[in-house]
Structures are given as C-alpha cells and as structure tokens.
Amino acid sequence: MPQYFGQLHTTEPAWSILGAVQAIQQDDRHILLKCGNPCLKISILAPNLIRVRMTPTGEFLPRRSWAVAQADEEWSKVPFQVHEKAETIKITTEQLSVVISRNPCRIKCFDSAGQPFAQDADMGMGWRTGTVAGWKRIETDEHFYGFGEPTGLLDQRSQVRTNWTSDALDYGILTDSMYQAIPFFIALRPGLGYGLFFNTTFWSRFDLGAQQPGVWGMETQGSELDYYIIYGPEPAKILQTYTQLTGRMPLPPRWSLGYHQCRWSYESQDIVQKLAHEFRQRQIPCDVIHLDIDYMNGYRVFTWSPKRFANPKELIQNLKEDGFKLATIVDPGVKYEPEADYKVFDEGLKNDYFIRKTNGQLFHGYVWPDKAVFADYLRQEVRDWWGSLLKSLTEVGVAGIWNDMNEPALDDRPFGDPGNKISFPLDAVQGPSDERTTHAETHNVYGLMMAQASYQALAKSRPTERSFFLTRSGFAGIQRWSAVWTGDNQSLWEHLEMSIPMLCNLGLSGIGFVGADIGGFAGNATAELFARWMQLGMLYPLMRAHSALTTAQHEPWTFGDRVEKICREYIQLRYRLLPYIYTLFWEAATTGAPILRPLLYHFPNDPTTFATADQVMLGSSLLAAPIYRPGVEHRAVYLPQGRWYDWWSGEAFTGPTHILAHAPLEKMPLYVRGGSIIPMIPVMQYVDERPIDQMRLRIWKGVGEFTLYEDDGHTFEYKTGAFCTTTYRVYLQGEQTIVEIEAREGEFSPATREIIVELVGVGEQSFIDDGTAHQLKFSI
Ligand code: GLC
C-alpha cells in the first residue's frame, strides 16, 4: 500500500467542510445544491436508489464506465417530491426520503416508517489536498458486510477497509488491502438495511468506527465524493439494485460447477493425462484440470512449452474423450525480450500497448518471466489485441482462462531475490486518448479490465460456447466478467475457517461465483484438514483444490483410503445437487443473489445471525456447520427460526435454537429447512456425462416452493429464451402433504426422465416427466 497516501490518523491539514446551501436547482432527476463553489448533487435513480456527488470545486468529474453498468440516464425516471422549508429540503420517493439541512448542508435518509439511516455525522462531507471524504453515523446495532474479500470477521464494524488491489501473499486475519477492491458494503440492523457503493477507483478507505466509535467514514484520493445509497431493507433487495448498477454474472458453462483440480504445477502432458486417468479409475467426479505457469515456454504468456506440452491439442482431445476440460493460467507480465522473435512482446512494443513511465520509457517490473512489461488494458485496442492472443489457447481447445497476478503483482528485482513488491508508477498514463488518466485512478481496475478483455474476446471468438473465467483481482462489477478465488490461502485450519466469511462477503459484494483453494495453497494439508476442507468446499460455488510448488500433493487420494472415501462422497454429493446449484447460479445471474450466503441473508432481523461466521447457507434451503478445528467431533450449531431437519438423519429441530452436532470425520453437519424441495440427480463422473434420466425431488415436510431452472448448460441460447423452469410446491392439507408440480414453462425441453418425489421420512412416488402438471398426495 503506498505509504504517502493520507492516513486517517496522521497530522494532515484540517478538513474543509461543506458549508451552507446557498442556491438550489432542480430537474426531473437531479437536485443541485450550491454551497458557494462546492456543490452537492443528489440524483434519484430508482425509488430505493439515490446517487450523491459532492465536488469542492463545483466541477463534476467525467463519468467513468469501468464499474457502473447502468448510467444515471439509463434508469427509468421515477416520481419524487421536493419540499423546501426554512431549515430543510426534503426529497421523497416511494420508498425513502432524504432530508437535507441547509446550514450546514448535511443529509439524512429515512425509510417510510421514519427510521433514519445513512445520516451524515457532524462533519458531513469535506476535503483537503487531493482527498475528499464523508462521515456518517453508525446506528445502534448496525453491522457492516461486503467490502469484497475482507479477512477475519464477517461483520466489519470497528475495522478499517482499504480499497487498493494488492498481492495479498501470506494474508491473515489482520491483512487489510486484498486482491479485490470492492468499495461497497451493506449496513444492517434489525428491520433496516442499506447498501453504499463508493464510486471511486482511486485509492479509498472505509473506517467503520475504528477512529471514532459511532461514526463511519469514507475517504478517497479522488477530487469528488461520489456514492450511491441503496435502500433495502433486506440484503436481497440491496444486492438486486447494486447488481443492476454494477452488472450481474452471466451464466457460466454448467461443467464449471463441477470439481476442479489444480496444482502448481501439473508440469507435463503425461502428468496431466495420468491425473485425469486417476480420477476416472477411482471414480471421483472431476470436470476441470488447471494448468499453472509451467505449461508455458519460459513463462512467456501465450506460449506452450515445446518439451513438456509438445502437443496441447492432442492432450485436450484426449481429455475431452474422458470428459475433462482444461483451464490455463494467464499472467499479465509479458517477458521483456527484444529481438527474440517473441510475438507478444514485439507486437505490444510496435503498437505501443505497454505501460510507459511519464518520461516515455517502457515501465518494467519483475515477475515469473523475469523482466516484464505490462499491457494497458484500459484501452479498447489493447483489450482486443490481448483477446486475440488468447487464440493460442482457445484454438487448441482450452475452455477456461485463469487470470492471475493482475493486481498487478510485481517486484522491483528478479523473483527469488528478496525484493520489494511494487506497483506501476502512479503517474503512469493509462487509458484511451479521450479518457486519459493516471495509474492512480486505474490501479484498482487493472484486473477488472484484464478479465473484461478475456471475457469479451471469447464471447466473440467462441460465440456459441460459454467459457469459464477466473480472476484473482477485480473491482466492483467483476461479476460481469469472471469468477473469483481468494488467492494464496494457506493449509491452516484458520484459513479453512476464514474462507467462510471471505466467500460470504464476496457474495454480499455482488460476486456469486467464488471459491477458496481447497486444502490451502501454501503449506501441506494434513489428512484431517483436507477431509474437512473438501466437505466445506463441496458448498463453494467454485469447487477447486489447489496447492503450491514444493508442497505435498493435494489430490483427493493422496491422504489415504479414509480421506479418499470422504472426498469421493462429498464430491459426489456436489454432483447430485447440481440441478439445485445450477438454479442458484441462475438466481445469481438474474437477481444478483449470492450462491453461498451467510445466515443473515435469510434472517436479517435475527441479530444472532449478524456475527455467525462459521455457518453458511447454500441457497435458501441448506445450512452447513462445518468443522474447522482438528480433533473436533462436536460443535454448536445455531438454527434460526423455523423447522430444520438433519440432512443425514432426518432428525427435526425447531428454531431458533442452539444444538450440539455430532460430527465424526465422515460427517459435516448439514441441515435443511422444513418445506424445502431439493432436486437431485444420479452421480456422474463429469457434469455432462449423460442426459439426466432420473431426478429425485427430496422434500422435507412443511410449506415451501422451489423453481428449477434448466437449459442446455453450454451455449448462450438461454439468453434468447432457450431455457425452462418448473415450479414445485409443498403444503399441508389436513392429514395429507400435497406436492404440486406445475407445468413446465419455457422453450427448452430436457430429456425425458423419471421424477421420484421423496417426502423425506414418509415415502416416495414417481412419474415420467413430460412437462405437464402433477399433484401427489402423501398421507402421514
Ligand atoms: C500465484 C497464484 C497461485 C499460482 C501461482 C503460480 O501465487 O495465486 O494460484 O499457483 O501464482 O502461478
């Protein structure tokens, strides 16, 4: 993190603070309040969404499109009223009101019941050299979530969160800047939640009451304070609007929901084929193998090692016959290699695609290929060029692009020597001629732009097949282009535990397709740790095991028979749950809902869930309480309001309650809500092994509904209507439980299949699914 940026606690010059409102202008979307030179602009974009901008100079910045997918003028106009009084100006929409006091100019929001939120603290808004800031009150019982992938706790109250993408190697619970910089959070208290998106790509920081209890602050090195307030009150509603603003994930290929195996490195064609063979022989389902940096020729991006991967096309073809897909790592550092016939370097240099210092010299740092230069993805022509280079991978059949080191991560001297991590010079010029700016403004979006380049290139070059993308770094909106993993974690119990709040907060930041390296990247997992990690990993939206160079192997069979069996069973359970999980991906793609969720997502009025960071929900039905300490076979589990059933034994519980779960190594405590309907399919060795000829609807007594989503799983035709949904319902009628299956809706026709309806603990009935409505009765 650059040391020279203003810290909240240092002896900086005093803040200038926004003064009194002197004049007001209004049109059908905006209210402009002039406070001398400084101006405050409030834009009403939706009944629950307002944008607040404050400029000390009276000049608003040009709009940047990196994170915001829907510009002000693209929101349909909504009615609002403005009431001017002697002391205040009140703006009212259907869902909230904003009250602006005139002297000094401060804003407060209220919900329709008159409860305040996002109220300016005494200081309101201010500025000093190169920095703008805003301060607001922390309400009693208010808690803070999101912020990308903060380590440590789920609730970030009293913490400081810096938004500056960093190579967070060796991160731990005290690490602040992470790979992802997502300046967005959800503030929650019983009965009221709102989201806040700080629209700045410059270095920025939230202080959630660390400096001054009861006040949270936001500060950025930009010249304008620009933020959006999103009223909920529930997290689901906040995320729906936030992802309308910053975009939603497209549906990934269904095979990418299968199990991924990765290692730094499976370093030859032979080793990869043996690995694939091992999975099939041991009947452990797997869909994707990842190649780390050693597939390249001397770490030259977009090359293949002629010795170790002499015939990648043949390798990929062989893997395909066994149902595997291949993903390859792509690093942004391009080997600095003049006059060596290295096309990527030569073309980039010739066309001036690499980042330069202000004196015009090429900027270089040191990464895997030693001295390296870096493309300026901020320019469309550079993104197009980079995208065209991906052909060296996709033309031989690579199906997944794994973008790494894109914070960007680089050293000031050759890797291996004890060096210093550096960033590009902050004054390096980046961007297209009409949007020129410096690295200070674009640092946080470097990974985002690299991911965008990859996504858009493949959407163009492979227009009928979905591809898989993974990135380490990103900014708000990264969900539009890529899945995200939490970088270089460690084979430690603490990291297994920490993956839960990290992935939950990513989900609460609008990023649904997320995972942590199962088994831990750095270090050697013990057999017990690996087994427990695989159990939790079964729930990660991205289920990938990975391990670092020189560590012990981390494949499911390397820890002995007992752990191999556990891995097989949990990976199989993942595959059996695929229709349920794929439907959650669809929900994420259409509403912005997380796939993996903290309990508070579904129980936002239950304060016990606010700090529950060691339990997690997969969708609205499944609740897991993983074991994350060695030698532990029992743990406390909190079951919120409602009826719950033990997944394994069927035992019923009535929440809210705390129970003690028994969890020998073979078992991760898993619960299902009463009234849940979970579609399950027979185990496959890979996701698209064969058409689904049988689906079991597991139904737990109660009242509930589930809408199953289906499409072909691999093309973009779902975008033009080639998908179908089926709604299932369960309820009680007298002594009977009724299960209703509505007629299938939509253009897509799944293969003919048998549907087995199992009312758990009661019995089962079956029928052949022809898409028509059915009603089944179970007598209890
Ligand atoms: C980075 C990545 C890690 C990868 C390694 C080598 O540390 O985070 O996943 O294995 O580089 O490419």
PDB file of N, CA and C in Angstrom, residues 275-357:
ATOM      1  N   LEU A 275      -3.156 -37.913 -14.327  1.00  0.00           N
ATOM      2  CA  LEU A 275      -4.065 -37.338 -13.316  1.00  0.00           C
ATOM      3  C   LEU A 275      -5.523 -37.590 -13.707  1.00  0.00           C
ATOM      4  N   ALA A 276      -5.824 -37.314 -14.964  1.00  0.00           N
ATOM      5  CA  ALA A 276      -7.197 -37.497 -15.450  1.00  0.00           C
ATOM      6  C   ALA A 276      -7.596 -38.968 -15.321  1.00  0.00           C
ATOM      7  N   HIS A 277      -6.683 -39.812 -15.687  1.00  0.00           N
ATOM      8  CA  HIS A 277      -6.934 -41.247 -15.639  1.00  0.00           C
ATOM      9  C   HIS A 277      -7.238 -41.693 -14.203  1.00  0.00           C
ATOM     10  N   GLU A 278      -6.451 -41.150 -13.295  1.00  0.00           N
ATOM     11  CA  GLU A 278      -6.603 -41.483 -11.874  1.00  0.00           C
ATOM     12  C   GLU A 278      -8.015 -41.146 -11.375  1.00  0.00           C
ATOM     13  N   PHE A 279      -8.500 -39.967 -11.763  1.00  0.00           N
ATOM     14  CA  PHE A 279      -9.860 -39.574 -11.348  1.00  0.00           C
ATOM     15  C   PHE A 279     -10.884 -40.594 -11.839  1.00  0.00           C
ATOM     16  N   ARG A 280     -10.771 -40.946 -13.119  1.00  0.00           N
ATOM     17  CA  ARG A 280     -11.780 -41.850 -13.679  1.00  0.00           C
ATOM     18  C   ARG A 280     -11.659 -43.239 -13.076  1.00  0.00           C
ATOM     19  N   GLN A 281     -10.431 -43.674 -12.885  1.00  0.00           N
ATOM     20  CA  GLN A 281     -10.238 -45.006 -12.327  1.00  0.00           C
ATOM     21  C   GLN A 281     -10.776 -45.101 -10.902  1.00  0.00           C
ATOM     22  N   ARG A 282     -10.555 -44.032 -10.153  1.00  0.00           N
ATOM     23  CA  ARG A 282     -11.008 -44.050  -8.765  1.00  0.00           C
ATOM     24  C   ARG A 282     -12.463 -43.618  -8.618  1.00  0.00           C
ATOM     25  N   GLN A 283     -13.072 -43.297  -9.745  1.00  0.00           N
ATOM     26  CA  GLN A 283     -14.487 -42.885  -9.731  1.00  0.00           C
ATOM     27  C   GLN A 283     -14.718 -41.695  -8.796  1.00  0.00           C
ATOM     28  N   ILE A 284     -13.823 -40.712  -8.926  1.00  0.00           N
ATOM     29  CA  ILE A 284     -14.013 -39.449  -8.214  1.00  0.00           C
ATOM     30  C   ILE A 284     -14.388 -38.423  -9.287  1.00  0.00           C
ATOM     31  N   PRO A 285     -15.601 -37.887  -9.228  1.00  0.00           N
ATOM     32  CA  PRO A 285     -16.009 -36.977 -10.290  1.00  0.00           C
ATOM     33  C   PRO A 285     -15.087 -35.761 -10.398  1.00  0.00           C
ATOM     34  N   CYS A 286     -14.827 -35.337 -11.618  1.00  0.00           N
ATOM     35  CA  CYS A 286     -13.994 -34.151 -11.850  1.00  0.00           C
ATOM     36  C   CYS A 286     -14.277 -33.651 -13.258  1.00  0.00           C
ATOM     37  N   ASP A 287     -14.338 -32.341 -13.410  1.00  0.00           N
ATOM     38  CA  ASP A 287     -14.615 -31.753 -14.724  1.00  0.00           C
ATOM     39  C   ASP A 287     -13.475 -30.945 -15.311  1.00  0.00           C
ATOM     40  N   VAL A 288     -12.686 -30.315 -14.437  1.00  0.00           N
ATOM     41  CA  VAL A 288     -11.721 -29.345 -14.970  1.00  0.00           C
ATOM     42  C   VAL A 288     -10.335 -29.565 -14.362  1.00  0.00           C
ATOM     43  N   ILE A 289      -9.336 -29.552 -15.213  1.00  0.00           N
ATOM     44  CA  ILE A 289      -7.943 -29.561 -14.745  1.00  0.00           C
ATOM     45  C   ILE A 289      -7.327 -28.213 -15.123  1.00  0.00           C
ATOM     46  N   HIS A 290      -6.620 -27.627 -14.168  1.00  0.00           N
ATOM     47  CA  HIS A 290      -5.991 -26.322 -14.419  1.00  0.00           C
ATOM     48  C   HIS A 290      -4.496 -26.487 -14.644  1.00  0.00           C
ATOM     49  N   LEU A 291      -3.991 -25.781 -15.631  1.00  0.00           N
ATOM     50  CA  LEU A 291      -2.539 -25.760 -15.841  1.00  0.00           C
ATOM     51  C   LEU A 291      -1.981 -24.456 -15.295  1.00  0.00           C
ATOM     52  N   ASP A 292      -1.015 -24.580 -14.420  1.00  0.00           N
ATOM     53  CA  ASP A 292      -0.343 -23.416 -13.850  1.00  0.00           C
ATOM     54  C   ASP A 292       0.824 -23.018 -14.768  1.00  0.00           C
ATOM     55  N   ILE A 293       1.626 -22.073 -14.328  1.00  0.00           N
ATOM     56  CA  ILE A 293       2.598 -21.398 -15.214  1.00  0.00           C
ATOM     57  C   ILE A 293       3.594 -22.279 -15.966  1.00  0.00           C
ATOM     58  N   ASP A 294       3.768 -23.522 -15.546  1.00  0.00           N
ATOM     59  CA  ASP A 294       4.790 -24.335 -16.209  1.00  0.00           C
ATOM     60  C   ASP A 294       4.399 -24.896 -17.570  1.00  0.00           C
ATOM     61  N   TYR A 295       3.148 -24.653 -17.990  1.00  0.00           N
ATOM     62  CA  TYR A 295       2.812 -25.106 -19.357  1.00  0.00           C
ATOM     63  C   TYR A 295       3.437 -24.174 -20.389  1.00  0.00           C
ATOM     64  N   MET A 296       3.844 -23.002 -19.934  1.00  0.00           N
ATOM     65  CA  MET A 296       4.385 -22.011 -20.871  1.00  0.00           C
ATOM     66  C   MET A 296       5.862 -22.295 -21.171  1.00  0.00           C
ATOM     67  N   ASN A 297       6.315 -21.675 -22.213  1.00  0.00           N
ATOM     68  CA  ASN A 297       7.716 -21.770 -22.575  1.00  0.00           C
ATOM     69  C   ASN A 297       8.457 -20.650 -21.845  1.00  0.00           C
ATOM     70  N   GLY A 298       9.154 -20.994 -20.789  1.00  0.00           N
ATOM     71  CA  GLY A 298       9.908 -19.976 -20.041  1.00  0.00           C
ATOM     72  C   GLY A 298       9.000 -18.882 -19.495  1.00  0.00           C
ATOM     73  N   TYR A 299       7.805 -19.231 -19.086  1.00  0.00           N
ATOM     74  CA  TYR A 299       6.845 -18.268 -18.522  1.00  0.00           C
ATOM     75  C   TYR A 299       6.489 -17.140 -19.490  1.00  0.00           C
ATOM     76  N   ARG A 300       6.637 -17.427 -20.781  1.00  0.00           N
ATOM     77  CA  ARG A 300       6.203 -16.424 -21.781  1.00  0.00           C
ATOM     78  C   ARG A 300       4.715 -16.623 -21.992  1.00  0.00           C
ATOM     79  N   VAL A 301       3.944 -15.585 -21.631  1.00  0.00           N
ATOM     80  CA  VAL A 301       2.500 -15.720 -21.749  1.00  0.00           C
ATOM     81  C   VAL A 301       2.121 -15.971 -23.212  1.00  0.00           C
ATOM     82  N   PHE A 302       1.126 -16.812 -23.429  1.00  0.00           N
ATOM     83  CA  PHE A 302       0.621 -17.230 -24.750  1.00  0.00           C
ATOM     84  C   PHE A 302       1.611 -18.092 -25.538  1.00  0.00           C
ATOM     85  N   THR A 303       2.393 -18.868 -24.813  1.00  0.00           N
ATOM     86  CA  THR A 303       3.225 -19.877 -25.492  1.00  0.00           C
ATOM     87  C   THR A 303       3.007 -21.213 -24.779  1.00  0.00           C
ATOM     88  N   TRP A 304       3.427 -22.288 -25.417  1.00  0.00           N
ATOM     89  CA  TRP A 304       3.400 -23.627 -24.810  1.00  0.00           C
ATOM     90  C   TRP A 304       4.825 -24.135 -24.745  1.00  0.00           C
ATOM     91  N   SER A 305       5.166 -24.810 -23.688  1.00  0.00           N
ATOM     92  CA  SER A 305       6.499 -25.393 -23.590  1.00  0.00           C
ATOM     93  C   SER A 305       6.626 -26.501 -24.634  1.00  0.00           C
ATOM     94  N   PRO A 306       7.588 -26.368 -25.564  1.00  0.00           N
ATOM     95  CA  PRO A 306       7.691 -27.371 -26.622  1.00  0.00           C
ATOM     96  C   PRO A 306       8.096 -28.733 -26.060  1.00  0.00           C
ATOM     97  N   LYS A 307       8.729 -28.738 -24.892  1.00  0.00           N
ATOM     98  CA  LYS A 307       9.193 -30.005 -24.334  1.00  0.00           C
ATOM     99  C   LYS A 307       8.097 -30.681 -23.516  1.00  0.00           C
ATOM    100  N   ARG A 308       7.520 -29.916 -22.625  1.00  0.00           N
ATOM    101  CA  ARG A 308       6.602 -30.536 -21.666  1.00  0.00           C
ATOM    102  C   ARG A 308       5.161 -30.622 -22.177  1.00  0.00           C
ATOM    103  N   PHE A 309       4.804 -29.684 -23.040  1.00  0.00           N
ATOM    104  CA  PHE A 309       3.450 -29.719 -23.631  1.00  0.00           C
ATOM    105  C   PHE A 309       3.595 -29.622 -25.147  1.00  0.00           C
ATOM    106  N   ALA A 310       4.208 -30.652 -25.727  1.00  0.00           N
ATOM    107  CA  ALA A 310       4.545 -30.626 -27.152  1.00  0.00           C
ATOM    108  C   ALA A 310       3.298 -30.624 -28.019  1.00  0.00           C
ATOM    109  N   ASN A 311       2.230 -31.234 -27.538  1.00  0.00           N
ATOM    110  CA  ASN A 311       1.040 -31.313 -28.381  1.00  0.00           C
ATOM    111  C   ASN A 311      -0.231 -31.051 -27.567  1.00  0.00           C
ATOM    112  N   PRO A 312      -0.437 -29.776 -27.230  1.00  0.00           N
ATOM    113  CA  PRO A 312      -1.583 -29.461 -26.364  1.00  0.00           C
ATOM    114  C   PRO A 312      -2.920 -29.857 -26.977  1.00  0.00           C
ATOM    115  N   LYS A 313      -2.985 -29.786 -28.305  1.00  0.00           N
ATOM    116  CA  LYS A 313      -4.235 -30.121 -28.974  1.00  0.00           C
ATOM    117  C   LYS A 313      -4.598 -31.585 -28.722  1.00  0.00           C
ATOM    118  N   GLU A 314      -3.589 -32.403 -28.846  1.00  0.00           N
ATOM    119  CA  GLU A 314      -3.800 -33.839 -28.619  1.00  0.00           C
ATOM    120  C   GLU A 314      -4.179 -34.094 -27.151  1.00  0.00           C
ATOM    121  N   LEU A 315      -3.482 -33.412 -26.262  1.00  0.00           N
ATOM    122  CA  LEU A 315      -3.788 -33.560 -24.839  1.00  0.00           C
ATOM    123  C   LEU A 315      -5.257 -33.211 -24.574  1.00  0.00           C
ATOM    124  N   ILE A 316      -5.669 -32.063 -25.119  1.00  0.00           N
ATOM    125  CA  ILE A 316      -7.036 -31.592 -24.852  1.00  0.00           C
ATOM    126  C   ILE A 316      -8.064 -32.531 -25.472  1.00  0.00           C
ATOM    127  N   GLN A 317      -7.722 -33.062 -26.635  1.00  0.00           N
ATOM    128  CA  GLN A 317      -8.614 -34.027 -27.282  1.00  0.00           C
ATOM    129  C   GLN A 317      -8.755 -35.287 -26.419  1.00  0.00           C
ATOM    130  N   ASN A 318      -7.619 -35.780 -25.923  1.00  0.00           N
ATOM    131  CA  ASN A 318      -7.664 -36.962 -25.054  1.00  0.00           C
ATOM    132  C   ASN A 318      -8.479 -36.696 -23.798  1.00  0.00           C
ATOM    133  N   LEU A 319      -8.257 -35.520 -23.233  1.00  0.00           N
ATOM    134  CA  LEU A 319      -9.001 -35.178 -22.012  1.00  0.00           C
ATOM    135  C   LEU A 319     -10.496 -35.101 -22.303  1.00  0.00           C
ATOM    136  N   LYS A 320     -10.787 -34.546 -23.456  1.00  0.00           N
ATOM    137  CA  LYS A 320     -12.196 -34.387 -23.847  1.00  0.00           C
ATOM    138  C   LYS A 320     -12.889 -35.756 -23.919  1.00  0.00           C
ATOM    139  N   GLU A 321     -12.191 -36.714 -24.468  1.00  0.00           N
ATOM    140  CA  GLU A 321     -12.790 -38.059 -24.568  1.00  0.00           C
ATOM    141  C   GLU A 321     -13.131 -38.627 -23.202  1.00  0.00           C
ATOM    142  N   ASP A 322     -12.386 -38.176 -22.203  1.00  0.00           N
ATOM    143  CA  ASP A 322     -12.669 -38.634 -20.837  1.00  0.00           C
ATOM    144  C   ASP A 322     -13.560 -37.649 -20.077  1.00  0.00           C
ATOM    145  N   GLY A 323     -14.042 -36.621 -20.773  1.00  0.00           N
ATOM    146  CA  GLY A 323     -14.967 -35.675 -20.133  1.00  0.00           C
ATOM    147  C   GLY A 323     -14.309 -34.578 -19.320  1.00  0.00           C
ATOM    148  N   PHE A 324     -13.036 -34.290 -19.588  1.00  0.00           N
ATOM    149  CA  PHE A 324     -12.359 -33.197 -18.860  1.00  0.00           C
ATOM    150  C   PHE A 324     -12.236 -31.953 -19.717  1.00  0.00           C
ATOM    151  N   LYS A 325     -12.257 -30.814 -19.043  1.00  0.00           N
ATOM    152  CA  LYS A 325     -11.950 -29.545 -19.698  1.00  0.00           C
ATOM    153  C   LYS A 325     -10.621 -29.036 -19.128  1.00  0.00           C
ATOM    154  N   LEU A 326      -9.940 -28.222 -19.912  1.00  0.00           N
ATOM    155  CA  LEU A 326      -8.660 -27.688 -19.462  1.00  0.00           C
ATOM    156  C   LEU A 326      -8.764 -26.166 -19.302  1.00  0.00           C
ATOM    157  N   ALA A 327      -8.245 -25.674 -18.180  1.00  0.00           N
ATOM    158  CA  ALA A 327      -8.150 -24.217 -17.976  1.00  0.00           C
ATOM    159  C   ALA A 327      -6.672 -23.882 -17.840  1.00  0.00           C
ATOM    160  N   THR A 328      -6.260 -22.754 -18.390  1.00  0.00           N
ATOM    161  CA  THR A 328      -4.840 -22.387 -18.301  1.00  0.00           C
ATOM    162  C   THR A 328      -4.684 -21.029 -17.633  1.00  0.00           C
ATOM    163  N   ILE A 329      -3.613 -20.903 -16.892  1.00  0.00           N
ATOM    164  CA  ILE A 329      -3.321 -19.628 -16.239  1.00  0.00           C
ATOM    165  C   ILE A 329      -2.815 -18.631 -17.276  1.00  0.00           C
ATOM    166  N   VAL A 330      -3.166 -17.376 -17.094  1.00  0.00           N
ATOM    167  CA  VAL A 330      -2.656 -16.300 -17.957  1.00  0.00           C
ATOM    168  C   VAL A 330      -2.198 -15.181 -17.030  1.00  0.00           C
ATOM    169  N   ASP A 331      -0.940 -14.796 -17.172  1.00  0.00           N
ATOM    170  CA  ASP A 331      -0.389 -13.714 -16.343  1.00  0.00           C
ATOM    171  C   ASP A 331      -0.213 -12.459 -17.180  1.00  0.00           C
ATOM    172  N   PRO A 332      -0.383 -11.286 -16.566  1.00  0.00           N
ATOM    173  CA  PRO A 332      -0.260 -10.055 -17.358  1.00  0.00           C
ATOM    174  C   PRO A 332       1.182  -9.666 -17.719  1.00  0.00           C
ATOM    175  N   GLY A 333       2.159 -10.144 -16.954  1.00  0.00           N
ATOM    176  CA  GLY A 333       3.543  -9.738 -17.222  1.00  0.00           C
ATOM    177  C   GLY A 333       4.063 -10.394 -18.503  1.00  0.00           C
ATOM    178  N   VAL A 334       4.448  -9.559 -19.477  1.00  0.00           N
ATOM    179  CA  VAL A 334       4.955 -10.068 -20.759  1.00  0.00           C
ATOM    180  C   VAL A 334       6.480 -10.010 -20.716  1.00  0.00           C
ATOM    181  N   LYS A 335       7.116 -11.116 -20.981  1.00  0.00           N
ATOM    182  CA  LYS A 335       8.583 -11.161 -20.903  1.00  0.00           C
ATOM    183  C   LYS A 335       9.197 -10.072 -21.774  1.00  0.00           C
ATOM    184  N   TYR A 336      10.079  -9.291 -21.165  1.00  0.00           N
ATOM    185  CA  TYR A 336      10.805  -8.249 -21.911  1.00  0.00           C
ATOM    186  C   TYR A 336      11.891  -8.954 -22.708  1.00  0.00           C
ATOM    187  N   GLU A 337      11.678  -9.024 -24.024  1.00  0.00           N
ATOM    188  CA  GLU A 337      12.583  -9.849 -24.818  1.00  0.00           C
ATOM    189  C   GLU A 337      12.724  -9.287 -26.233  1.00  0.00           C
ATOM    190  N   PRO A 338      13.465  -8.184 -26.359  1.00  0.00           N
ATOM    191  CA  PRO A 338      13.613  -7.609 -27.694  1.00  0.00           C
ATOM    192  C   PRO A 338      14.420  -8.535 -28.605  1.00  0.00           C
ATOM    193  N   GLU A 339      14.095  -8.464 -29.851  1.00  0.00           N
ATOM    194  CA  GLU A 339      14.816  -9.194 -30.904  1.00  0.00           C
ATOM    195  C   GLU A 339      14.979 -10.684 -30.603  1.00  0.00           C
ATOM    196  N   ALA A 340      13.931 -11.281 -30.102  1.00  0.00           N
ATOM    197  CA  ALA A 340      13.998 -12.730 -29.827  1.00  0.00           C
ATOM    198  C   ALA A 340      12.842 -13.441 -30.501  1.00  0.00           C
ATOM    199  N   ASP A 341      12.161 -12.698 -31.358  1.00  0.00           N
ATOM    200  CA  ASP A 341      11.019 -13.285 -32.064  1.00  0.00           C
ATOM    201  C   ASP A 341       9.880 -13.705 -31.153  1.00  0.00           C
ATOM    202  N   TYR A 342       9.765 -13.035 -30.034  1.00  0.00           N
ATOM    203  CA  TYR A 342       8.630 -13.326 -29.156  1.00  0.00           C
ATOM    204  C   TYR A 342       7.509 -12.366 -29.564  1.00  0.00           C
ATOM    205  N   LYS A 343       6.543 -12.950 -30.250  1.00  0.00           N
ATOM    206  CA  LYS A 343       5.488 -12.184 -30.916  1.00  0.00           C
ATOM    207  C   LYS A 343       4.748 -11.237 -29.962  1.00  0.00           C
ATOM    208  N   VAL A 344       4.456 -11.727 -28.772  1.00  0.00           N
ATOM    209  CA  VAL A 344       3.644 -10.929 -27.844  1.00  0.00           C
ATOM    210  C   VAL A 344       4.398  -9.648 -27.477  1.00  0.00           C
ATOM    211  N   PHE A 345       5.681  -9.800 -27.185  1.00  0.00           N
ATOM    212  CA  PHE A 345       6.472  -8.619 -26.845  1.00  0.00           C
ATOM    213  C   PHE A 345       6.606  -7.701 -28.066  1.00  0.00           C
ATOM    214  N   ASP A 346       6.948  -8.297 -29.200  1.00  0.00           N
ATOM    215  CA  ASP A 346       7.195  -7.495 -30.413  1.00  0.00           C
ATOM    216  C   ASP A 346       5.959  -6.697 -30.814  1.00  0.00           C
ATOM    217  N   GLU A 347       4.813  -7.370 -30.850  1.00  0.00           N
ATOM    218  CA  GLU A 347       3.584  -6.681 -31.270  1.00  0.00           C
ATOM    219  C   GLU A 347       3.186  -5.583 -30.290  1.00  0.00           C
ATOM    220  N   GLY A 348       3.297  -5.916 -29.018  1.00  0.00           N
ATOM    221  CA  GLY A 348       2.915  -4.951 -27.990  1.00  0.00           C
ATOM    222  C   GLY A 348       3.781  -3.706 -28.069  1.00  0.00           C
ATOM    223  N   LEU A 349       5.079  -3.942 -28.316  1.00  0.00           N
ATOM    224  CA  LEU A 349       6.016  -2.814 -28.388  1.00  0.00           C
ATOM    225  C   LEU A 349       5.736  -1.966 -29.628  1.00  0.00           C
ATOM    226  N   LYS A 350       5.602  -2.675 -30.757  1.00  0.00           N
ATOM    227  CA  LYS A 350       5.386  -1.975 -32.028  1.00  0.00           C
ATOM    228  C   LYS A 350       4.143  -1.085 -31.962  1.00  0.00           C
ATOM    229  N   ASN A 351       3.100  -1.600 -31.346  1.00  0.00           N
ATOM    230  CA  ASN A 351       1.841  -0.852 -31.312  1.00  0.00           C
ATOM    231  C   ASN A 351       1.685   0.038 -30.085  1.00  0.00           C
ATOM    232  N   ASP A 352       2.740   0.075 -29.293  1.00  0.00           N
ATOM    233  CA  ASP A 352       2.734   0.905 -28.096  1.00  0.00           C
ATOM    234  C   ASP A 352       1.604   0.526 -27.121  1.00  0.00           C
ATOM    235  N   TYR A 353       1.472  -0.759 -26.871  1.00  0.00           N
ATOM    236  CA  TYR A 353       0.421  -1.242 -25.971  1.00  0.00           C
ATOM    237  C   TYR A 353       0.875  -1.336 -24.506  1.00  0.00           C
ATOM    238  N   PHE A 354       2.188  -1.201 -24.277  1.00  0.00           N
ATOM    239  CA  PHE A 354       2.673  -1.393 -22.906  1.00  0.00           C
ATOM    240  C   PHE A 354       2.704  -0.067 -22.148  1.00  0.00           C
ATOM    241  N   ILE A 355       2.582  -0.192 -20.856  1.00  0.00           N
ATOM    242  CA  ILE A 355       2.545   0.996 -19.999  1.00  0.00           C
ATOM    243  C   ILE A 355       3.931   1.650 -19.943  1.00  0.00           C
ATOM    244  N   ARG A 356       3.921   2.970 -20.043  1.00  0.00           N
ATOM    245  CA  ARG A 356       5.180   3.721 -20.022  1.00  0.00           C
ATOM    246  C   ARG A 356       5.221   4.644 -18.815  1.00  0.00           C
ATOM    247  N   LYS A 357       6.439   5.009 -18.452  1.00  0.00           N
ATOM    248  CA  LYS A 357       6.593   5.993 -17.373  1.00  0.00           C
ATOM    249  C   LYS A 357       6.356   7.378 -17.966  1.00  0.00           C
TER     250      LYS A 357
END
